[in-house]
Coordinates of C-alpha atoms in Angstrom, one line a residue:
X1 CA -7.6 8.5 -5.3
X2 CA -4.1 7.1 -4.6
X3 CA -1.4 8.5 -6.9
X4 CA 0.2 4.9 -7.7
X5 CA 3.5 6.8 -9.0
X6 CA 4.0 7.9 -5.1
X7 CA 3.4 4.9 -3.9
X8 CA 5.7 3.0 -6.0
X9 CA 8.3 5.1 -5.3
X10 CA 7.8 4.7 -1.6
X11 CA 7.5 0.8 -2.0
X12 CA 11.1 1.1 -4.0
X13 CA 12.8 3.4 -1.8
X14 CA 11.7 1.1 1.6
X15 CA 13.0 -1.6 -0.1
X16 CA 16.2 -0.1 -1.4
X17 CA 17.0 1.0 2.1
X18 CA 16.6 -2.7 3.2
X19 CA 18.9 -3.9 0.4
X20 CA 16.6 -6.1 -1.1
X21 CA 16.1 -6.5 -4.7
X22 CA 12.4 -6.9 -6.0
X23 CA 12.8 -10.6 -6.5
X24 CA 13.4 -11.1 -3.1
X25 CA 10.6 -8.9 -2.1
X26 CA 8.2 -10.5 -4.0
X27 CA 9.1 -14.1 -2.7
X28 CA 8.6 -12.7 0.6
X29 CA 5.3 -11.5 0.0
X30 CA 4.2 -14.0 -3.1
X31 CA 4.6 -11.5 -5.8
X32 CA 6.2 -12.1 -8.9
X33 CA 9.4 -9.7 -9.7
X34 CA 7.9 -8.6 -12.5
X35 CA 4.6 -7.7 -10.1
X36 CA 6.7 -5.9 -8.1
X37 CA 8.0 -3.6 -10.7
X38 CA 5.0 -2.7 -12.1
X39 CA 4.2 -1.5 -8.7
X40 CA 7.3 0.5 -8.3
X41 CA 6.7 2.1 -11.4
X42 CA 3.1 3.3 -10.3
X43 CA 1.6 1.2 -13.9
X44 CA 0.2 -1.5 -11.4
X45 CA -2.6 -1.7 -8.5
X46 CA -2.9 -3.8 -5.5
X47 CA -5.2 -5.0 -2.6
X48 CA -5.0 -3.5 0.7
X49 CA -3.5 -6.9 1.6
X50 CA -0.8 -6.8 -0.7
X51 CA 0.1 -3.6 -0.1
X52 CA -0.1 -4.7 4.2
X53 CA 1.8 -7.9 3.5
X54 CA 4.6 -5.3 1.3
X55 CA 4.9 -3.0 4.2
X56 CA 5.4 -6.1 6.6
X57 CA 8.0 -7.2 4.7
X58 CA 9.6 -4.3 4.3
X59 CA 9.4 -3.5 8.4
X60 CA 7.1 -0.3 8.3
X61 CA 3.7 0.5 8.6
X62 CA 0.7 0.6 6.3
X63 CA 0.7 4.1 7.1
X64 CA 4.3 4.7 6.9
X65 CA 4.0 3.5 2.9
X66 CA 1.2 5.9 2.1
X67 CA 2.3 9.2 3.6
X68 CA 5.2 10.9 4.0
X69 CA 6.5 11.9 7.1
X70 CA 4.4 14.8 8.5
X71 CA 6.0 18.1 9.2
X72 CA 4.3 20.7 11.6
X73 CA 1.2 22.6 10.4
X74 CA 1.5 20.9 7.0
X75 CA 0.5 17.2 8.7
X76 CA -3.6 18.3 8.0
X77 CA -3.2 18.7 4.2
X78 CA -4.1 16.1 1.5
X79 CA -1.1 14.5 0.1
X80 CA 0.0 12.8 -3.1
X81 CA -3.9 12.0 -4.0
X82 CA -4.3 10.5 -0.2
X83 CA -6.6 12.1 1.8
X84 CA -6.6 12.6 5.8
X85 CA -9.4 10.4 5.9
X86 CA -7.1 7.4 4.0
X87 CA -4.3 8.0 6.3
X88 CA -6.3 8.1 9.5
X89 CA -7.8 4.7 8.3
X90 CA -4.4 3.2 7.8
X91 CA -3.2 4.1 11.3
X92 CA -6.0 2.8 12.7
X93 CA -5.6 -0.9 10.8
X94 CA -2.0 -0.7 11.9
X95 CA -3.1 -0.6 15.5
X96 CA -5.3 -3.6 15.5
X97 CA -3.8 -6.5 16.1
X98 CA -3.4 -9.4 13.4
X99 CA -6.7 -11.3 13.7
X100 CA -8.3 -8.2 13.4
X101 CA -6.1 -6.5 10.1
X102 CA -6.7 -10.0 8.2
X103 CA -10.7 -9.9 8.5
X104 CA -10.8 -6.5 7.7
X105 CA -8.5 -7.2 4.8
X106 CA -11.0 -9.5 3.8
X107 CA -14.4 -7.5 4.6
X108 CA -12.7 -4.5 2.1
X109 CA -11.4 -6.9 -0.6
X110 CA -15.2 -8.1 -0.7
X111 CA -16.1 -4.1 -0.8
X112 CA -14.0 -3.2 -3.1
X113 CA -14.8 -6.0 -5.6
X114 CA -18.6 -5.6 -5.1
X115 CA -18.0 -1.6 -5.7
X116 CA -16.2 -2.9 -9.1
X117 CA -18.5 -5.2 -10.1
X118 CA -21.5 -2.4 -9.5
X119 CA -19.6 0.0 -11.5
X120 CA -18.7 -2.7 -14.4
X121 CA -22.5 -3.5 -14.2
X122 CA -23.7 0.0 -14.8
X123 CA -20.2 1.2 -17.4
X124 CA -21.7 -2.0 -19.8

């Protein structure tokens, strides 16, 4: 699982380095400020296409907001929660081109939410 914390912190620093404050962030992307700092602060979630429409904004890849850059023999290991198997996913969604990203958005954001449902279904 994705440590959120890491991920927040990678969301805040991208931004930081743009100069952009959260508000400004989260009109670019349709998130509320208050969204975004939950997110920064690893207490909040988000949908693979909030999280691609974040790193859009922000100029990087999907895959340069969930891993840090790789150095030498250390580029194989799990990082921060995220396996290789995550990362190699999200440099392969950064290569297809924006038709492509959007339905797979959508085909995983119906995944996900059946998954959750399933698991709400047999937790009750």
């Amino acid at each position: 699982m994705m440590d959120m914390k890491t991920l927040g912190e990678r969301i805040k620093r991208a931004r930081e380095e743009r100069r952009l404050t959260q508000k400004q962030l989260g009109e670019m992307v349709g998130i509320d400020q208050a969204h975004i700092s939950r997110l920064e602060r690893g207490e909040k979630g988000m949908a693979i296409d909030s999280l691609a429409a974040i790193a859009k904004a922000l100029h990087v890849s999907l895959s340069d907001i969930m891993e840090d850059a790789k150095e030498g023999a250390d580029a194989a290991r799990t990082r921060d929660g995220i396996s290789d198997e995550a990362m190699e996913f999200a440099k392969a969604f950064d290569s297809l081109p924006p038709n492509q990203r959007a339905a797979l958005r959508q085909v995983a954001k119906a995944l996900v939410d059946a998954a959750e449902e399933q698991r709400g279904v047999k937790g009750g």
